[in-house]
Coordinates of C-alpha atoms in Angstrom, one line a residue:
M10 CA 20.6 20.0 13.8
E11 CA 18.4 22.9 12.5
S12 CA 17.9 23.6 8.8
K13 CA 18.1 27.2 7.9
N14 CA 16.3 26.6 4.6
S15 CA 13.3 24.8 6.0
D16 CA 10.1 26.9 5.3
T17 CA 8.3 25.2 8.0
E18 CA 11.0 25.6 10.7
G19 CA 9.5 26.1 14.2
A20 CA 5.9 25.8 12.9
P21 CA 3.9 23.3 15.0
L22 CA 2.1 20.7 13.1
I23 CA -0.9 21.3 15.3
P24 CA -0.7 25.0 15.9
T25 CA -2.1 26.8 18.9
T26 CA -4.1 29.6 17.4
P27 CA -7.1 31.0 19.2
G28 CA -10.0 28.6 19.0
N29 CA -7.7 25.8 18.0
E30 CA -5.9 24.9 21.2
F31 CA -3.4 22.1 21.0
P32 CA -5.3 18.9 21.4
S33 CA -4.7 16.9 24.6
Q34 CA -2.4 13.9 24.5
L35 CA -5.4 11.6 25.3
R36 CA -7.4 12.9 22.4
R37 CA -4.5 12.6 20.0
A38 CA -3.9 9.0 21.2
I39 CA -7.6 8.1 20.7
A40 CA -7.5 9.7 17.2
V41 CA -4.4 7.5 16.3
V42 CA -6.3 4.4 17.6
L43 CA -9.3 5.3 15.5
V44 CA -7.1 5.9 12.4
A45 CA -5.5 2.5 13.1
A46 CA -9.0 0.9 13.3
L47 CA -9.8 2.4 9.9
S48 CA -6.5 1.1 8.5
F49 CA -7.3 -2.3 9.8
V50 CA -10.6 -2.2 7.8
E51 CA -8.7 -1.1 4.8
G52 CA -6.4 -4.0 5.2
V53 CA -9.2 -6.4 5.4
S54 CA -10.8 -4.9 2.3
M55 CA -7.6 -5.2 0.4
S56 CA -7.1 -8.9 1.1
L57 CA -10.7 -10.0 1.2
P58 CA -11.5 -10.1 -2.6
G59 CA -8.3 -12.1 -3.5
P60 CA -9.3 -15.7 -2.6
F61 CA -13.0 -15.3 -3.2
F62 CA -13.7 -12.9 -6.1
P63 CA -12.0 -14.8 -9.0
P64 CA -13.8 -18.1 -8.5
R65 CA -17.1 -16.1 -8.1
A66 CA -16.4 -14.1 -11.2
T67 CA -15.9 -17.3 -13.4
D68 CA -19.4 -18.3 -12.3
H69 CA -20.5 -15.1 -14.0
G70 CA -18.6 -16.0 -17.2
I71 CA -15.8 -13.6 -16.6
S72 CA -12.5 -14.5 -18.2
Q73 CA -9.0 -14.5 -16.6
T74 CA -8.1 -11.3 -18.4
Q75 CA -11.4 -9.6 -17.3
I76 CA -10.8 -10.8 -13.7
G77 CA -7.4 -9.0 -13.9
I78 CA -9.0 -5.8 -15.3
V79 CA -11.6 -5.8 -12.4
S80 CA -8.9 -6.4 -9.8
G81 CA -6.6 -3.7 -11.4
S82 CA -9.4 -1.1 -11.8
C83 CA -9.3 -0.2 -8.1
D84 CA -5.5 0.4 -8.3
V85 CA -5.9 2.4 -11.6
A86 CA -8.2 4.8 -9.9
N87 CA -6.0 4.8 -6.8
L88 CA -3.0 5.6 -9.1
C89 CA -4.7 8.4 -11.1
F90 CA -6.2 10.1 -8.0
S91 CA -2.9 9.9 -6.1
F92 CA -1.6 12.6 -8.5
I93 CA -4.5 14.9 -7.5
I94 CA -4.2 14.0 -3.8
G95 CA -0.5 14.8 -3.8
S96 CA -1.3 18.4 -4.8
L97 CA -4.4 18.8 -2.6
I98 CA -3.1 17.9 0.7
S99 CA -2.5 20.8 3.0
P100 CA -2.2 21.2 6.8
S101 CA -5.8 22.3 7.0
N102 CA -7.6 19.5 5.1
K103 CA -6.0 16.2 6.3
K104 CA -9.1 15.2 8.4
A105 CA -11.5 16.0 5.6
V106 CA -9.6 14.1 2.9
F107 CA -9.2 11.1 5.2
L108 CA -12.8 10.8 6.3
T109 CA -14.2 11.6 2.8
G110 CA -12.2 8.7 1.6
T111 CA -13.4 6.3 4.2
F112 CA -17.0 7.1 3.5
I113 CA -16.4 6.5 -0.3
S114 CA -14.6 3.3 0.4
S115 CA -17.4 2.0 2.7
A116 CA -20.1 2.6 0.1
A117 CA -18.1 1.0 -2.6
L118 CA -17.5 -2.1 -0.5
V119 CA -21.2 -2.6 0.2
L120 CA -22.1 -2.2 -3.5
F121 CA -19.4 -4.6 -4.7
G122 CA -20.8 -7.2 -2.5
L123 CA -24.4 -6.7 -3.8
L124 CA -23.3 -7.1 -7.4
D125 CA -23.5 -10.9 -7.0
Y126 CA -27.3 -10.5 -7.5
V127 CA -26.8 -9.0 -11.0
I128 CA -27.9 -11.7 -13.5
D129 CA -26.6 -10.3 -16.8
D130 CA -22.8 -11.2 -17.1
R131 CA -21.9 -8.1 -19.2
I132 CA -23.6 -5.7 -16.8
Y133 CA -22.0 -7.6 -13.9
F134 CA -18.5 -7.0 -15.4
V135 CA -19.1 -3.3 -16.1
L136 CA -20.5 -2.7 -12.6
C137 CA -17.6 -4.6 -11.0
I138 CA -15.1 -2.2 -12.7
L139 CA -17.2 0.9 -11.8
T140 CA -17.5 0.0 -8.1
R141 CA -13.8 -0.9 -7.9
I142 CA -12.9 2.5 -9.5
V143 CA -15.1 4.3 -6.9
N144 CA -13.3 2.3 -4.2
G145 CA -9.9 3.2 -5.6
V146 CA -10.8 6.9 -5.3
G147 CA -11.7 6.5 -1.7
V148 CA -8.6 4.2 -1.0
S149 CA -6.2 6.8 -2.4
M150 CA -7.6 9.4 0.0
V151 CA -7.4 7.1 3.0
Y152 CA -3.8 5.8 2.3
A153 CA -2.4 9.3 1.7
M154 CA -3.6 10.3 5.2
M155 CA -3.2 7.0 7.0
I156 CA 0.3 7.8 8.1
L157 CA 0.3 11.5 7.9
I158 CA -2.5 12.0 10.5
P159 CA -0.8 9.9 13.2
S160 CA 2.7 11.5 12.6
T161 CA 0.9 14.9 12.8
C162 CA -0.5 14.0 16.2
F163 CA 2.9 12.8 17.5
P164 CA 5.5 14.4 15.1
Q165 CA 8.4 13.4 17.3
K166 CA 7.4 9.7 17.0
A167 CA 6.9 9.6 13.4
A168 CA 8.7 6.3 12.7
L169 CA 6.9 4.7 15.7
M170 CA 3.5 5.9 14.3
N171 CA 4.4 4.6 10.8
S172 CA 5.3 1.1 12.2
F173 CA 2.1 1.0 14.3
I174 CA -0.2 1.8 11.4
Q175 CA 1.6 -0.5 9.0
T176 CA 1.4 -3.4 11.5
I177 CA -2.3 -2.8 12.1
F178 CA -2.9 -2.6 8.3
G179 CA -1.0 -5.9 8.1
V180 CA -3.2 -7.5 10.8
G181 CA -6.2 -6.4 8.7
M182 CA -4.8 -8.1 5.6
F183 CA -4.3 -11.2 7.7
C184 CA -8.0 -11.1 8.8
G185 CA -9.3 -10.6 5.2
P186 CA -9.3 -14.2 4.1
V187 CA -10.4 -15.4 7.6
F188 CA -13.3 -12.8 7.6
G189 CA -14.5 -14.2 4.2
S190 CA -14.0 -17.8 5.1
I191 CA -16.2 -17.4 8.1
L192 CA -19.0 -15.1 6.9
I193 CA -19.5 -16.3 3.4
P194 CA -20.7 -19.9 4.4
I195 CA -23.0 -18.2 7.0
G196 CA -24.6 -15.4 4.9
G197 CA -23.4 -15.7 1.4
Y198 CA -20.8 -14.0 -0.7
E199 CA -22.0 -10.5 -0.2
T200 CA -22.0 -10.7 3.7
P201 CA -18.3 -9.9 4.4
F202 CA -18.4 -6.9 2.0
I203 CA -21.6 -5.4 3.5
S204 CA -20.4 -6.0 7.0
L205 CA -17.0 -4.5 6.4
G206 CA -18.7 -1.5 4.6
I207 CA -21.0 -0.8 7.5
M208 CA -18.1 -1.1 10.0
E209 CA -16.0 1.4 8.1
A210 CA -19.0 3.9 7.9
V211 CA -19.6 3.7 11.7
L212 CA -15.9 4.3 12.4
S213 CA -15.9 7.2 9.9
V214 CA -18.8 8.8 11.9
L215 CA -16.8 8.5 15.0
G216 CA -13.8 10.0 13.2
I217 CA -15.8 13.3 12.6
I218 CA -16.0 13.7 16.4
I219 CA -12.7 12.3 17.6
I220 CA -10.0 13.3 15.0
P221 CA -8.9 16.8 15.7
A222 CA -8.7 19.3 12.8
F223 CA -5.3 20.3 11.7
P224 CA -5.5 24.0 10.4
A225 CA -2.3 25.8 10.0
D226 CA -2.0 29.2 11.4
K227 CA -1.7 32.2 9.0
K228 CA 2.1 32.5 9.6
T229 CA 2.6 28.8 8.6
E230 CA 0.3 29.1 5.6
K231 CA 2.2 32.2 4.5
K232 CA 5.6 30.3 4.8
I233 CA 4.3 27.4 2.7
K234 CA 2.7 29.8 0.1
N235 CA 5.9 31.8 -0.2
S236 CA 8.1 28.8 -0.5
K237 CA 9.0 27.5 -3.9
P238 CA 8.7 23.7 -3.8
I239 CA 10.2 21.7 -6.6
G240 CA 7.7 20.6 -9.2
Y241 CA 6.1 17.3 -8.4
L242 CA 6.6 15.8 -11.8
H243 CA 10.2 17.2 -11.9
L244 CA 10.9 15.1 -8.7
L245 CA 9.0 12.1 -10.1
V246 CA 11.1 11.7 -13.3
R247 CA 14.5 12.1 -11.8
F248 CA 16.7 9.1 -12.3
S249 CA 17.2 8.6 -8.5
T250 CA 13.4 8.6 -8.1
I251 CA 12.9 6.1 -10.9
S252 CA 15.6 3.9 -9.5
I253 CA 13.6 3.6 -6.3
L254 CA 10.2 3.4 -7.8
L255 CA 10.5 0.9 -10.7
P256 CA 12.4 -1.9 -8.8
T257 CA 10.0 -1.5 -5.9
G258 CA 7.0 -1.7 -8.2
V259 CA 8.3 -5.1 -9.3
V260 CA 8.0 -6.2 -5.7
F261 CA 4.5 -4.9 -5.4
L262 CA 3.5 -6.5 -8.8
F263 CA 3.3 -9.8 -6.9
S264 CA 0.2 -8.8 -5.1
G265 CA -1.8 -8.3 -8.3
F266 CA -0.4 -11.5 -9.8
R267 CA -1.1 -13.5 -6.7
D268 CA -4.8 -12.4 -6.4
T269 CA -5.7 -12.8 -10.1
A270 CA -3.6 -15.8 -11.3
Y271 CA -2.2 -17.8 -8.3
V272 CA -5.4 -18.4 -6.5
L273 CA -7.1 -19.8 -9.6
H274 CA -4.1 -21.8 -10.6
Y275 CA -3.7 -23.3 -7.2
Q276 CA -7.5 -24.2 -7.0
E277 CA -7.2 -25.9 -10.4
V278 CA -4.2 -27.9 -9.5
T279 CA -5.3 -29.0 -6.0
G280 CA -9.1 -29.1 -6.5
L281 CA -9.6 -27.3 -3.1
A282 CA -12.7 -25.1 -2.4
A283 CA -12.3 -21.4 -2.4
N284 CA -12.8 -21.0 1.3
I285 CA -10.0 -23.6 2.0
V286 CA -7.7 -21.6 -0.4
G287 CA -8.7 -18.5 1.4
I288 CA -7.5 -20.0 4.7
L289 CA -4.2 -20.9 3.1
F290 CA -3.8 -17.3 2.0
V291 CA -3.9 -16.3 5.7
A292 CA -0.2 -17.3 5.7
N293 CA 0.5 -14.3 3.5
S294 CA -1.4 -11.9 5.6
L295 CA -0.2 -13.3 8.9
T296 CA 3.4 -12.9 7.8
A297 CA 2.7 -9.3 6.7
A298 CA 1.1 -8.7 10.1
I299 CA 4.1 -10.0 12.0
T300 CA 6.9 -8.6 9.9
G301 CA 5.2 -5.1 9.7
F302 CA 6.3 -4.2 13.2
V303 CA 9.7 -5.8 12.8
V304 CA 10.4 -3.9 9.7
G305 CA 9.2 -0.7 11.2
V306 CA 11.6 -1.2 14.2
L307 CA 14.6 -2.0 11.9
T308 CA 13.8 1.0 9.8
Q309 CA 13.7 3.3 12.8
K310 CA 17.1 1.9 13.9
G311 CA 18.7 2.7 10.5
Y312 CA 18.6 -0.7 8.9
A313 CA 16.1 0.3 6.1
I314 CA 18.6 -0.4 3.2
S315 CA 19.2 -4.0 4.5
V316 CA 15.6 -4.5 4.8
M317 CA 14.9 -3.2 1.3
I318 CA 17.6 -5.5 -0.2
L319 CA 16.0 -8.4 1.5
A320 CA 12.6 -7.5 -0.2
H321 CA 14.2 -7.4 -3.6
V322 CA 16.1 -10.6 -3.2
L323 CA 13.1 -12.6 -1.9
T324 CA 10.9 -11.6 -4.9
P325 CA 12.7 -13.5 -7.6
L326 CA 13.1 -16.4 -5.3
T327 CA 9.3 -16.5 -4.6
T328 CA 8.4 -16.3 -8.3
F329 CA 10.9 -19.0 -9.1
A330 CA 9.4 -21.2 -6.4
M331 CA 6.1 -20.8 -8.3
F332 CA 7.8 -22.1 -11.5
V333 CA 9.5 -25.2 -9.9
P334 CA 6.5 -27.4 -10.0
Y335 CA 6.6 -27.2 -13.8
F336 CA 9.4 -29.7 -13.4
L337 CA 8.4 -31.2 -10.1
P338 CA 4.6 -31.4 -10.1
K339 CA 4.5 -33.3 -6.8
I340 CA 6.0 -30.5 -4.8
E341 CA 2.9 -28.3 -5.3
T342 CA 1.5 -29.1 -2.0
R343 CA -0.3 -27.0 0.7
G344 CA 3.1 -26.7 2.4
W345 CA 4.8 -25.3 -0.8
A346 CA 1.9 -22.8 -1.3
V347 CA 2.3 -21.7 2.3
L348 CA 6.1 -21.2 1.8
I349 CA 5.5 -19.1 -1.3
L350 CA 2.8 -16.9 0.5
V351 CA 5.1 -16.4 3.5
M352 CA 8.0 -15.4 1.3
N353 CA 5.8 -12.9 -0.5
G354 CA 4.4 -11.6 2.8
I355 CA 8.0 -10.8 3.9
S356 CA 9.1 -9.3 0.7
V357 CA 6.2 -6.9 0.2
D358 CA 6.2 -5.8 3.9
A359 CA 10.0 -5.3 3.7
A360 CA 9.6 -2.9 0.9
V361 CA 7.0 -0.5 2.5
N362 CA 8.8 1.5 5.1
P363 CA 12.2 1.6 3.4
S364 CA 10.8 2.8 0.0
Y365 CA 8.9 5.6 1.8
L366 CA 12.1 6.6 3.5
L367 CA 14.1 6.5 0.3
L368 CA 11.6 8.6 -1.6
Q369 CA 12.1 11.3 1.1
K370 CA 15.8 11.2 0.7
A371 CA 15.5 11.4 -3.1
A372 CA 13.3 14.5 -2.8
I373 CA 15.8 16.2 -0.6
R374 CA 18.8 15.3 -2.8
N375 CA 16.9 16.7 -5.8
G376 CA 16.5 20.1 -4.1
E377 CA 13.3 20.0 -2.2
R378 CA 13.7 22.0 1.1
N379 CA 10.2 22.1 2.5
I380 CA 9.6 19.3 5.0
D381 CA 5.8 19.2 4.3
Q382 CA 6.5 18.9 0.6
V383 CA 9.1 16.2 1.2
R384 CA 6.5 14.1 3.2
K385 CA 3.7 14.7 0.6
F386 CA 6.0 13.6 -2.3
A387 CA 7.1 10.5 -0.5
S388 CA 3.5 9.5 0.4
S389 CA 1.9 10.1 -3.0
S390 CA 4.8 8.6 -5.0
F391 CA 4.7 5.6 -2.8
M392 CA 1.1 5.1 -3.5
I393 CA 1.7 5.6 -7.2
I394 CA 4.2 2.7 -7.4
F395 CA 2.3 0.6 -5.1
C396 CA -0.9 0.9 -7.3
S397 CA 1.1 0.7 -10.5
G398 CA 2.7 -2.6 -9.4
R399 CA -0.7 -4.2 -8.5
I400 CA -2.2 -2.9 -11.8
V401 CA 0.5 -4.5 -13.9
G402 CA 0.4 -7.6 -11.8
A403 CA -3.4 -8.0 -12.0
A404 CA -4.2 -6.9 -15.5
I405 CA -1.1 -7.6 -17.5
V406 CA 0.9 -10.3 -15.8
G407 CA -1.8 -12.2 -14.0
G408 CA -4.4 -11.5 -16.7
Y409 CA -3.1 -11.2 -20.3
L410 CA 0.4 -12.8 -20.0
N411 CA -0.9 -15.7 -17.9
E412 CA -3.6 -16.5 -20.5
L413 CA -1.0 -16.2 -23.3
V414 CA 1.9 -18.4 -22.0
G415 CA 0.5 -20.1 -19.0
F416 CA 1.0 -19.8 -15.2
Y417 CA 4.4 -21.4 -15.0
F418 CA 6.1 -19.5 -17.7
T419 CA 4.6 -16.3 -16.6
S420 CA 6.3 -17.0 -13.2
L421 CA 9.6 -17.6 -15.0
I422 CA 9.4 -14.3 -17.0
Y423 CA 8.5 -12.5 -13.8
T424 CA 11.6 -14.1 -12.1
M425 CA 14.0 -12.8 -14.9
V426 CA 12.5 -9.3 -14.7
A427 CA 12.9 -9.3 -10.9
I428 CA 16.5 -10.4 -11.1
V429 CA 17.2 -7.5 -13.5
T430 CA 15.5 -4.9 -11.3
V431 CA 17.1 -6.1 -8.0
T432 CA 20.5 -5.8 -9.6
W433 CA 19.7 -2.3 -10.8
H434 CA 18.4 -1.3 -7.4
I435 CA 21.4 -2.6 -5.4
V436 CA 23.9 -0.8 -7.9
F437 CA 21.9 2.4 -7.4
L438 CA 22.0 2.1 -3.6
V439 CA 25.8 1.5 -3.7
K440 CA 26.5 4.3 -6.1
S441 CA 24.3 6.7 -4.2
G442 CA 25.9 6.1 -0.9
F443 CA 22.9 4.7 0.8
I444 CA 24.5 1.5 2.0
G445 CA 24.8 1.8 5.7
K446 CA 22.6 3.2 8.4
V447 CA 19.8 5.5 7.0
Y448 CA 17.2 6.8 9.6
F449 CA 13.6 7.6 9.4
D450 CA 11.6 10.8 9.1
T451 CA 11.5 12.6 12.4
E452 CA 11.6 16.4 12.1
E453 CA 15.2 16.4 13.3
D454 CA 16.2 13.7 10.7
I455 CA 14.7 15.5 7.8
A456 CA 16.3 18.9 8.9
E457 CA 19.7 17.2 9.2
D458 CA 19.3 15.6 5.8
I459 CA 18.5 19.1 4.2
A460 CA 21.4 20.8 6.1
S461 CA 24.0 18.1 5.0
D462 CA 22.8 18.3 1.4
N463 CA 23.3 22.0 1.2

């Protein structure tokens, strides 16, 4: 069904203007594979510091709260820069934004690994924050384009592209702890960071050659320029948007909490070495890698809401499982830790695709009629809540609150908050009529949404 109000109706995502012929299917396929490879590296870089940085930081005299600040600083920069990226993205600069972000991210990774040679603990702490901030800037640029570029190459297979990239990203997260556990004993703490940074830089150079440019023709630019998209902040503060973002942020909060508090707590309780704990954390990443594709397929088939509810229900169950050893200390075994990490892997992965989809629906229901603007809003808003959740989880919950009341009672508080937000989210979905089959963001789906909402 065609939308009469879409300002980009009929405009090809890769237009065929003179000197800019439509890239061949082979080149577009190779470009998607390259983007997937870079998303794999980003996944590795996200999960790599979790099991290894906190123990190393304590050797430099860094406190639990300071570890949370360092872990959260990357996401703070990612969050702040996401607002800028949301307004800067255009059909003509997707490639430039993406590759600039990968170069920045690769340099920050190398520098972060080399910081282990800094002797002064105060300088070490400050430099850790600075390098993570720089990395956050690069990551925000990469994440914003990671899905948009493949869906631009194959616009009629947007859902499939999203599932593919999310799965590869999950595989990267799976490999992060393994990568560190193998390379750190061989070459030292800095080895995996330097190796990963060099790998990303090489792939970025290849991207300059392989990824096609996406300039819009003058007619398309005029249409977008003459359209009157709803203000970004106006969409962001609507009740429907907040009812999606805040409960979802509570799900993503676990990642920051896990990386700053759970890894140290588990080491302290079990006495296991950091590389052994890192191998246990593979359970989390492996689950994310497996469920990423499954969630993508279910979302494409219209079951996004059921998947989203699963994510919200699993979160309080997971955090309560972390509290149970307070009464039953003997239950805190390796098997119990793997169970917690598997449950978390499922819940976080189950929230990614559906939340992106629901944010698109919210933008349309609140009056946005430009398909390009709908996608930009969903992408940047998702990154905002993803980063916000990790920031709160790392700096406030895993850092300050954990030091204040202890790990077990922090888990209990988190459980109660998650119960409240999951209830809020389910009530919102029911009252908004989202219960049932809800489909993903192909051009036709968005056009039908816009038409039906008129």
